[in-house]
Short mmCIF file of C-alpha atoms and ligand atoms in Angstrom, two decimals:
data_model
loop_
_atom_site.label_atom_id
_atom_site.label_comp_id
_atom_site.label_asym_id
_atom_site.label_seq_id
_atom_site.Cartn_x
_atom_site.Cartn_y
_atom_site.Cartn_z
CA UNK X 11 -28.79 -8.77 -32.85
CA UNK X 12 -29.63 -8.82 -29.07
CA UNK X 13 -29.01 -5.02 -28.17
CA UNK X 14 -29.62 -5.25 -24.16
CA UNK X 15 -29.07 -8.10 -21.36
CA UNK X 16 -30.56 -8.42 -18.27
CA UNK X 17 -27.62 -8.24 -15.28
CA UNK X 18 -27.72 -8.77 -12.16
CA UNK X 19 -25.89 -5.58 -10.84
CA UNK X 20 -24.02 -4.58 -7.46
CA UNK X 21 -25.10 -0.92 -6.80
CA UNK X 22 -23.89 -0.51 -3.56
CA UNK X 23 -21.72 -2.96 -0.82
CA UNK X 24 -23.47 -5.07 0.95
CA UNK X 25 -26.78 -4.58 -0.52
CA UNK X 26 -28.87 -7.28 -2.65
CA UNK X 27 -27.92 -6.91 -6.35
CA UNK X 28 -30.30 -5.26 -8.77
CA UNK X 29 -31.63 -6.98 -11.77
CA UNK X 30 -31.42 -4.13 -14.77
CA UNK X 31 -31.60 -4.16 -17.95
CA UNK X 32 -28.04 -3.21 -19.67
CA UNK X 33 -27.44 -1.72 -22.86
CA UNK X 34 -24.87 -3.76 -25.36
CA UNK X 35 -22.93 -2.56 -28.04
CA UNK X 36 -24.50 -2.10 -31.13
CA UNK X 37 -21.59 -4.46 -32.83
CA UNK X 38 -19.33 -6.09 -31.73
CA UNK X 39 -15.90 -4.36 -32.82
CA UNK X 40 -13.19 -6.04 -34.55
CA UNK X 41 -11.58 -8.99 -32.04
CA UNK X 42 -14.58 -8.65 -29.79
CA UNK X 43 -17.16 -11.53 -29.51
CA UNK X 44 -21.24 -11.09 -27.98
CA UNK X 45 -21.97 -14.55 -26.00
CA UNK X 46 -25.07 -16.25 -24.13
CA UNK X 47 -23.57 -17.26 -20.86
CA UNK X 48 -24.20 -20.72 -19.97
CA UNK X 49 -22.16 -20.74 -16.47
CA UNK X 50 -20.72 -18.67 -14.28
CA UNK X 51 -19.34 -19.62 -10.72
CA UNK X 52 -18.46 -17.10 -8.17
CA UNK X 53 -15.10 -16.55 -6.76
CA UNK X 54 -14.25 -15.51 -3.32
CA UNK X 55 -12.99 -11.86 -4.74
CA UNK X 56 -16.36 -11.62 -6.01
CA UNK X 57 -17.65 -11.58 -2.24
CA UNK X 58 -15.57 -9.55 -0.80
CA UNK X 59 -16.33 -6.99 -3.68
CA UNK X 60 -19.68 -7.29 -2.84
CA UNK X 61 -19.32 -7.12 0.80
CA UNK X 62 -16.94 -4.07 0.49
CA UNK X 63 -13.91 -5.53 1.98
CA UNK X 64 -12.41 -5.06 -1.21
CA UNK X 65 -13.52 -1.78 -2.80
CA UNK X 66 -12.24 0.81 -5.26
CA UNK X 67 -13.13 4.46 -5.37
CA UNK X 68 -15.94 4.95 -8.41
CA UNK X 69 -16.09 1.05 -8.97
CA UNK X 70 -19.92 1.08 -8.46
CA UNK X 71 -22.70 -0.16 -10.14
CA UNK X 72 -20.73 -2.90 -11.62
CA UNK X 73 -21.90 -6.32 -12.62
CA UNK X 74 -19.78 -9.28 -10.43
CA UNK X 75 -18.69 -12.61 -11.99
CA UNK X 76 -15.15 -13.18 -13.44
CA UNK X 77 -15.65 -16.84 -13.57
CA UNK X 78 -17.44 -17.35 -17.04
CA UNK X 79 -18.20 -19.35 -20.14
CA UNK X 80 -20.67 -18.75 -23.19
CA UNK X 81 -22.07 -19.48 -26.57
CA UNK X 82 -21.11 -16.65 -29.19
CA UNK X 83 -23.73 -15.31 -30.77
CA UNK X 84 -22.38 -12.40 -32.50
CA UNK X 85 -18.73 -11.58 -33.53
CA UNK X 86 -16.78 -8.85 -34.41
CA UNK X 87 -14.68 -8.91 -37.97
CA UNK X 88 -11.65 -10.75 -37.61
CA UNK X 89 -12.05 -12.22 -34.14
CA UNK X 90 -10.03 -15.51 -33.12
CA UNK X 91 -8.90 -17.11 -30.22
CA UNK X 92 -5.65 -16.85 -28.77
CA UNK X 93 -4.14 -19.74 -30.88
CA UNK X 94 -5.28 -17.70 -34.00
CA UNK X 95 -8.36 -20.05 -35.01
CA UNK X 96 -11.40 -18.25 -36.04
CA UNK X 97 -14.12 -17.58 -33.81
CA UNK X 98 -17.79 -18.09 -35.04
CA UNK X 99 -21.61 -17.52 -33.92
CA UNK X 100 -22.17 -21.08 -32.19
CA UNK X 101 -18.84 -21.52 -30.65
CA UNK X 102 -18.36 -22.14 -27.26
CA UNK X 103 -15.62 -20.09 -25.43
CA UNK X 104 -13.88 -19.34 -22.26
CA UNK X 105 -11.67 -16.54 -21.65
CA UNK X 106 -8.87 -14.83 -19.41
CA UNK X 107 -8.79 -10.88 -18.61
CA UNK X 108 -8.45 -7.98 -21.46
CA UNK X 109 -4.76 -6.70 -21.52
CA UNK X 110 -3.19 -3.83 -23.85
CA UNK X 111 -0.68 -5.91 -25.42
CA UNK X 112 1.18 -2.61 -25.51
CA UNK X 113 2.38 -1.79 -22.08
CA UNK X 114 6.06 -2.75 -20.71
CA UNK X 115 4.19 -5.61 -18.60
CA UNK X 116 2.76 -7.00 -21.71
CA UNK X 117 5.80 -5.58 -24.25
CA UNK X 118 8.60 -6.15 -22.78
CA UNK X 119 8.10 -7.97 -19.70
CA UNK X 120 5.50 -10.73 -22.24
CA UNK X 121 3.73 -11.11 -18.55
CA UNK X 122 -0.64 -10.41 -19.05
CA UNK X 123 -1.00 -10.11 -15.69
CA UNK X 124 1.43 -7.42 -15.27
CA UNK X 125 -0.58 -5.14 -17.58
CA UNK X 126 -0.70 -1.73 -16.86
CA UNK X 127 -4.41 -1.57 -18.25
CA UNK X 128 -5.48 -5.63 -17.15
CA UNK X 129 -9.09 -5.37 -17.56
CA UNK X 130 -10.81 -7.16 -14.67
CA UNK X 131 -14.70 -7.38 -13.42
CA UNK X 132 -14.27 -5.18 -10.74
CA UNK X 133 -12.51 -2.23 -12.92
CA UNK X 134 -15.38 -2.28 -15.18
CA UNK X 135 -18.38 -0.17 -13.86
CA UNK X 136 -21.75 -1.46 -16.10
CA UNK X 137 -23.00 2.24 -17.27
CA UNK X 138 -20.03 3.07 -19.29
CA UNK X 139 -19.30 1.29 -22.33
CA UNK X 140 -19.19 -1.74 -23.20
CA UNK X 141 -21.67 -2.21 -19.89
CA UNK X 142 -21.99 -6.14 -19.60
CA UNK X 143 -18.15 -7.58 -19.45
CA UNK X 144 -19.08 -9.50 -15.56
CA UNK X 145 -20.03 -13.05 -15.51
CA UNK X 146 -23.76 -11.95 -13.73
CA UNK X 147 -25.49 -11.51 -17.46
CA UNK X 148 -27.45 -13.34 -19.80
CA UNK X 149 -25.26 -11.74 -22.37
CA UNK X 150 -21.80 -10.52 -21.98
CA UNK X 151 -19.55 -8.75 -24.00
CA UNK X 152 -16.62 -10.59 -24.39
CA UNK X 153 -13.87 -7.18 -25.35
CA UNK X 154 -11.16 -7.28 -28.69
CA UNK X 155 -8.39 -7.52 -25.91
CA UNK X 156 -9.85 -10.64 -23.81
CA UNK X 157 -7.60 -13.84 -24.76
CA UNK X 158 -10.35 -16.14 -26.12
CA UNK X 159 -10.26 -19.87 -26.08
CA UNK X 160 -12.55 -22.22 -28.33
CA UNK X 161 -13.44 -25.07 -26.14
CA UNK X 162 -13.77 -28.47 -26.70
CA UNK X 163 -17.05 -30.32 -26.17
CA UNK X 164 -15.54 -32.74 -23.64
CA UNK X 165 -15.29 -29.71 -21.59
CA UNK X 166 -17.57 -29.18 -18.75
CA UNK X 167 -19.37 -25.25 -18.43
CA UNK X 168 -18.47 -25.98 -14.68
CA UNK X 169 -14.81 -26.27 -15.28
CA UNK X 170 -14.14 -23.89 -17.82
CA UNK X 171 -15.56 -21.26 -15.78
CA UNK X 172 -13.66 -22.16 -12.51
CA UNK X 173 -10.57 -22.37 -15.27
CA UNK X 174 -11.39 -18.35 -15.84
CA UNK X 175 -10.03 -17.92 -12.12
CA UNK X 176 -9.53 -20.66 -9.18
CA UNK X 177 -8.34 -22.56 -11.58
CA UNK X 178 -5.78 -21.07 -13.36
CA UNK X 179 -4.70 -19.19 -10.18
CA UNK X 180 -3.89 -22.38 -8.77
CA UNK X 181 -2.07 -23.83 -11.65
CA UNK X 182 -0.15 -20.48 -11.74
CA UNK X 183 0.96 -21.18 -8.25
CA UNK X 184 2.43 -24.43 -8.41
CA UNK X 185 4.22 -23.35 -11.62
CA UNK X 186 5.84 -20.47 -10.05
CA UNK X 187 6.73 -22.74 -6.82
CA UNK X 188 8.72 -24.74 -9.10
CA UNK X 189 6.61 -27.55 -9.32
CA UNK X 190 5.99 -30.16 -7.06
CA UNK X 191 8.27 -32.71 -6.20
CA UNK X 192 6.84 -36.34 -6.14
CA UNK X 193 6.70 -37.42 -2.98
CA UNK X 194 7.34 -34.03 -1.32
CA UNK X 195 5.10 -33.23 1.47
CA UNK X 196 2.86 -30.28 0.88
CA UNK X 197 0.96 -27.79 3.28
CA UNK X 198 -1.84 -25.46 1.20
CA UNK X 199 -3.38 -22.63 3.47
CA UNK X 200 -6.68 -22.75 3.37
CA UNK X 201 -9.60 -24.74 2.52
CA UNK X 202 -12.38 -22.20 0.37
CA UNK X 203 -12.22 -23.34 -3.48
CA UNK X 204 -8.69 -22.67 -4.34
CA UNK X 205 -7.85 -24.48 -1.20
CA UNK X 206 -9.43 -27.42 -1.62
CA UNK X 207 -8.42 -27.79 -5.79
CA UNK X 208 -4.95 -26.53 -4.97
CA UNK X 209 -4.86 -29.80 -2.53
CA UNK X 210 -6.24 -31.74 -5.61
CA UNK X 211 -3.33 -30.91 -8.25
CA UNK X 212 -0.91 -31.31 -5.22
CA UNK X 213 -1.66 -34.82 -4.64
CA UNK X 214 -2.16 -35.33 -8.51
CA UNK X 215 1.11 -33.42 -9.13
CA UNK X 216 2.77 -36.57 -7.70
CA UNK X 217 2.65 -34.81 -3.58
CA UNK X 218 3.22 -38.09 -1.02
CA UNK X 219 1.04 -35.96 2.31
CA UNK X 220 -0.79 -33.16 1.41
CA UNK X 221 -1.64 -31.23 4.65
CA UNK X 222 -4.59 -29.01 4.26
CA UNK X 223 -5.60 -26.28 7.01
CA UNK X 224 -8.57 -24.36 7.31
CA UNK X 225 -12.46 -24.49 8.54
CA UNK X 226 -15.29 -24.56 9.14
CA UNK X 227 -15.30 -28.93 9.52
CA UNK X 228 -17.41 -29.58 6.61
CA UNK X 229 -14.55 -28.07 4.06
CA UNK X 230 -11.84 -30.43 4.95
CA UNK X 231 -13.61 -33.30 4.82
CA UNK X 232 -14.24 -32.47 1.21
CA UNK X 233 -10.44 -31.33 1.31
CA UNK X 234 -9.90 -34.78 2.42
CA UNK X 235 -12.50 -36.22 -0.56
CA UNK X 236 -9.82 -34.20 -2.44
CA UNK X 237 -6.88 -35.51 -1.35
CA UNK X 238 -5.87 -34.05 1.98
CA UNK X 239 -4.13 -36.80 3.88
CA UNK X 240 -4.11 -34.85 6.91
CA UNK X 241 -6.19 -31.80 7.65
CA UNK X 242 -6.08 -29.19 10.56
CA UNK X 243 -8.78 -26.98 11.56
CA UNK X 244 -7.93 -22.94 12.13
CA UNK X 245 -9.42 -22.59 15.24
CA UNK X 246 -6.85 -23.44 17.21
CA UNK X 247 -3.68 -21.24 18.11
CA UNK X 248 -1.04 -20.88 15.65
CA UNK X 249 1.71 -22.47 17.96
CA UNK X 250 -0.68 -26.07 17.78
CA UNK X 251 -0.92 -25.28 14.43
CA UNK X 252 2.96 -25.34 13.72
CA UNK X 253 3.39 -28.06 16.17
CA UNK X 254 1.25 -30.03 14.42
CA UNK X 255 2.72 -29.65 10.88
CA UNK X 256 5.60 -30.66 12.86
CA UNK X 257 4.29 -33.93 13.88
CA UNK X 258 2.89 -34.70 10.57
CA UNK X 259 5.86 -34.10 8.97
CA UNK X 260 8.49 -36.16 11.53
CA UNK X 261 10.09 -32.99 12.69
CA UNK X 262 11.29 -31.78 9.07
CA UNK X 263 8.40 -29.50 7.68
CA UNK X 264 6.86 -29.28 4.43
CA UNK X 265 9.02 -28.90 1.17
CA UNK X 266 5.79 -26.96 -0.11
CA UNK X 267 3.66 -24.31 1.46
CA UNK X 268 1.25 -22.46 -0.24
CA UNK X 269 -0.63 -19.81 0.85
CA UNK X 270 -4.38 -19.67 -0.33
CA UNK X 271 -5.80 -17.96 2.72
CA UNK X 272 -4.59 -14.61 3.66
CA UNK X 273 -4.60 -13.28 7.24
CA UNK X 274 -2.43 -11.67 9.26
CA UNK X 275 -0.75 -14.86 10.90
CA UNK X 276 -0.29 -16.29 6.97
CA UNK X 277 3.71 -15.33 6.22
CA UNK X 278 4.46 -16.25 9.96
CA UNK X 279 2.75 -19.85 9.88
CA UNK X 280 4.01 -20.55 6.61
CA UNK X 281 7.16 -20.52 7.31
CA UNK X 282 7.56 -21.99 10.47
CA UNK X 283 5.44 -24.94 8.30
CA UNK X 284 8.12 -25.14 5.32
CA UNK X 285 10.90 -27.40 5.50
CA UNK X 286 14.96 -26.58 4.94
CA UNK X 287 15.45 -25.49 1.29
CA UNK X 288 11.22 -25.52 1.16
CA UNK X 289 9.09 -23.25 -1.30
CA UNK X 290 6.71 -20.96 0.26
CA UNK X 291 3.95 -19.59 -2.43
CA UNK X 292 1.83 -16.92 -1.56
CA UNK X 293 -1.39 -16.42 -3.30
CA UNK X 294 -4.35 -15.53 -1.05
CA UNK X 295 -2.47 -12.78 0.36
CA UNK X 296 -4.25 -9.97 -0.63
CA UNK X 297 -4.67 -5.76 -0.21
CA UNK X 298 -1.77 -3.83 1.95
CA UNK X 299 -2.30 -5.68 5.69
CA UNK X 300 1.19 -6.63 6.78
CA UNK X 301 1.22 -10.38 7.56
CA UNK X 302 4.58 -10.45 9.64
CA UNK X 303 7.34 -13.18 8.49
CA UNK X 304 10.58 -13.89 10.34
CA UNK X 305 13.07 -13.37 7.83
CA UNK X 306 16.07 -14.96 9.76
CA UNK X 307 13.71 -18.20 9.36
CA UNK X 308 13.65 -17.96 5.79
CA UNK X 309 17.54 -17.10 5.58
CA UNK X 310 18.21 -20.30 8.15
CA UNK X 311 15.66 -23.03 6.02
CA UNK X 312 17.13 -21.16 2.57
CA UNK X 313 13.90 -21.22 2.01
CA UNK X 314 12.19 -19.57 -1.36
CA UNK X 315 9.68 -17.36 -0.98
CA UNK X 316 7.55 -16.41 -4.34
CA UNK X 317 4.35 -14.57 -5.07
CA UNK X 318 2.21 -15.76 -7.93
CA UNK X 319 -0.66 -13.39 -9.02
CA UNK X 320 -4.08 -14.59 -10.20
CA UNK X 321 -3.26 -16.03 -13.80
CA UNK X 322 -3.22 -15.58 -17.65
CA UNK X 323 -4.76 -17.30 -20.66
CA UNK X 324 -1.80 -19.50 -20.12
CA UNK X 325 -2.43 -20.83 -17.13
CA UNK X 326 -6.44 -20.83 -17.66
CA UNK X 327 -5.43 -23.04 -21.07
CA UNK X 328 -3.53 -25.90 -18.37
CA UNK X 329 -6.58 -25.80 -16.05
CA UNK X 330 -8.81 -26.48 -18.63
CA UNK X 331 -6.45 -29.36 -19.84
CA UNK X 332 -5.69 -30.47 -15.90
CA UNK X 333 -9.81 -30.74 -15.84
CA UNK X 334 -9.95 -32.92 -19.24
CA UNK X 335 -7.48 -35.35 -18.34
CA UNK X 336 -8.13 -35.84 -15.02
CA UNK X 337 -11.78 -35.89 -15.22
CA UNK X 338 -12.74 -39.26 -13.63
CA UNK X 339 -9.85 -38.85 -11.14
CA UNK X 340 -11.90 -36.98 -8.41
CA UNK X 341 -15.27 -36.16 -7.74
CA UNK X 342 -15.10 -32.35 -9.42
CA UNK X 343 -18.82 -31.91 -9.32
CA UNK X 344 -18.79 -31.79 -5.76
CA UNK X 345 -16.96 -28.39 -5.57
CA UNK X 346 -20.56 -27.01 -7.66
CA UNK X 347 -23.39 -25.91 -6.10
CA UNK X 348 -26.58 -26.67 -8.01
CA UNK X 349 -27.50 -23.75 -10.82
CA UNK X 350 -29.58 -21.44 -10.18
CA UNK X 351 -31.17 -18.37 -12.29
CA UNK X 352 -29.56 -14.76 -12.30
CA UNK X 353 -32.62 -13.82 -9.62
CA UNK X 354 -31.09 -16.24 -7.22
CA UNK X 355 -27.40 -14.94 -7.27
CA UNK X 356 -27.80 -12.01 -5.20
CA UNK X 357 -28.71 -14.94 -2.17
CA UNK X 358 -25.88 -17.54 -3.66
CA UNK X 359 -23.48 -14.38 -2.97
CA UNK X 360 -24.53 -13.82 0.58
CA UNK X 361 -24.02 -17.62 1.54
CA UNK X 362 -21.02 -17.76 -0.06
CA UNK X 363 -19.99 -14.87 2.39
CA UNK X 364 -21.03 -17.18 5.18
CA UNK X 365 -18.98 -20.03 3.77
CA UNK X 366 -22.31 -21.97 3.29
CA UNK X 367 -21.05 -23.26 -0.38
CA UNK X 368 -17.73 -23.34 -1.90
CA UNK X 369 -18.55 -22.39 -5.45
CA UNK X 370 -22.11 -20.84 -6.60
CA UNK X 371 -22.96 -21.54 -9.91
CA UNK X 372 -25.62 -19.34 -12.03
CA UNK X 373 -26.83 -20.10 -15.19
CA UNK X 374 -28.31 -17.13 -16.53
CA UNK X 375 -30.45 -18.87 -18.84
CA UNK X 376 -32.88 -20.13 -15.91
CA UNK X 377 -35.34 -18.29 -14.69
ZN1 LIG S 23 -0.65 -4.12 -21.19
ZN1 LIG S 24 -11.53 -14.70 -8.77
#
């Protein structure tokens, strides 16, 4: 059995990642699978991790990627996906975040992502056991409390690993707004990779105008490749920005907002943007930065105002479907960057922190 991997790892913030050599575990234990990664894409968290915007005392060295999918090729006794079907050396799987199954999140509340011990990239440091869990590995140990998912072969690497994050975050999102109505008039903050898919489902979701804001120019025209009937760009103020909602929207607002951008004028624009009776979702909202919301607005427009947190195997199981059955709808390559080897992912992290891509992909098994 292959006993190390070679990882790309993030030793300190800011700095290029390392390639290392990691140790694995000897065996895989009982529910746990070892798998050859064929894909993973990078997420925005996974640049602001490696910038240090978002940090953790003791997180470092850890190995980035949360966005993954692999061939196994060794498996623990006993180990099956989350439907129960046996997994094998030579299967291809994707798969959410480890929880505990034990906690009151998972227990009693039957919610993964409110677990108590939710096992993530970025709370898994790579010289403690079991070392290789991030995405940025040729091998990666895939743990016994992972939810697993055997994937079919009409299912792209590209979209399965998006499905381990954007994509089920984004599914999550309109799921916990309630849906969209068809016909209703959405507005989707921001215009990075959850932006521009969220605008996607919204217009596929049945949405009549789908209003996309964010920058720099070359993201919403692919917002608008997307789906985005109308975009606006952030750089102007936020009173043009709400004005202009305004005039898209004859006067009435948008019966959808969703927030996948974060920023401290987020809450205020969003709900100045939703309509009477609208649904305001906030998802890129992120860390404890107050993003200031007028509260008699959202008591006048009786408007709802939910939070919807990242996403569970669930959610990652709908993205993967969304992806198969709308495959020839929209041009879904074009989100991908071409693959490149784990030596060029240190350089596909830094220009995704100057917005020069919208979604790396590595494939560990170039060179
Ligand atoms: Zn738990
Ligand atoms: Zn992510």
């Amino acid at each position: 059995m292959v006993n190390r991997t070679e990882a790309a790892v993030l030793t300190e913030h800011g700095s290029a990642l390392t390639l290392r050599e990691l140790p694995l575990p000897e065996e895989p234990e009982p529910g746990a699978a070892l798998v050859r990664i064929t894909c993973t894409t990078l997420c925005g968290t996974d640049v602001h991790l490696w910038s240090g915007r978002m940090t953790f005392p003791g997180m470092l060295p850890m190995v980035l990627g949360h966005e993954m999918v692999g061939e196994v090729v060794a498996v623990g006794p006993g180990t099956t996906d989350t439907l129960g079907r046996e997994i094998a050396e030579g299967d291809r799987i994707g798969w959410s975040e480890s929880t505990c199954g034990k906690c009151h999140g998972c227990a009693i509340l039957r919610e993964p992502v409110a677990c108590e011990k939710r096992g993530y990239g970025f709370l898994q440091r790579s010289d403690v056991f079991p070392y290789a869990t991030g995405g940025l590995v040729r091998y990666c140990y895939v743990t016994p409390g992972a939810a697993k998912l055997l994937l079919l072969d009409d299912v792209k690497d590209t979209w399965a690993s998006m499905s381990g994050c954007a994509g089920k975050t984004v599914l999550r999102a309109v799921s916990r707004a309630g849906g969209i109505r068809p016909g209703a008039t959405v507005v989707v903050q921001g215009a990075g990779a959850l932006g521009v898919f969220a605008t996607a489902v919204a217009r596929i979701s049945g949405a009549g105008d789908v209003i996309t804001i964010g920058g720099p120019a070359d993201r919403l025209k692919t917002a608008e490749r997307f789906g985005a009937t109308s975009t606006i760009p952030v750089d102007g103020t936020v009173e043009e920005r709400i004005e202009r909602v305004k005039e898209l929207t004859d006067g009435r607002g948008a019966e959808h907002v969703f927030d996948f951008a974060g920023g401290p004028t987020i809450g205020e624009e969003a709900v100045a943007f939703a309509a009477q009776r609208g649904t305001v979702a906030i998802v890129g909202s992120t860390g404890p930065a107050p993003s200031p919301v007028a509260l008699g607005t959202v008591m006048g427009k009786e408007l709802t105002v939910v939070g919807s947190l990242n996403g569970d195997i669930a959610d990652y199981h709908r993205s993967v479907d969304f992806f198969r059955t709308f495959a020839d709808r929209l041009p879904w390559d074009e989100l991908f960057s071409e693959p490149v080897g784990l030596s060029q992912a240190s350089q596909r992290v830094e220009s995704m922190s100057r917005l020069g891509e919208l979604k790396a992909v590595i494939d560990p098994r170039l060179p």
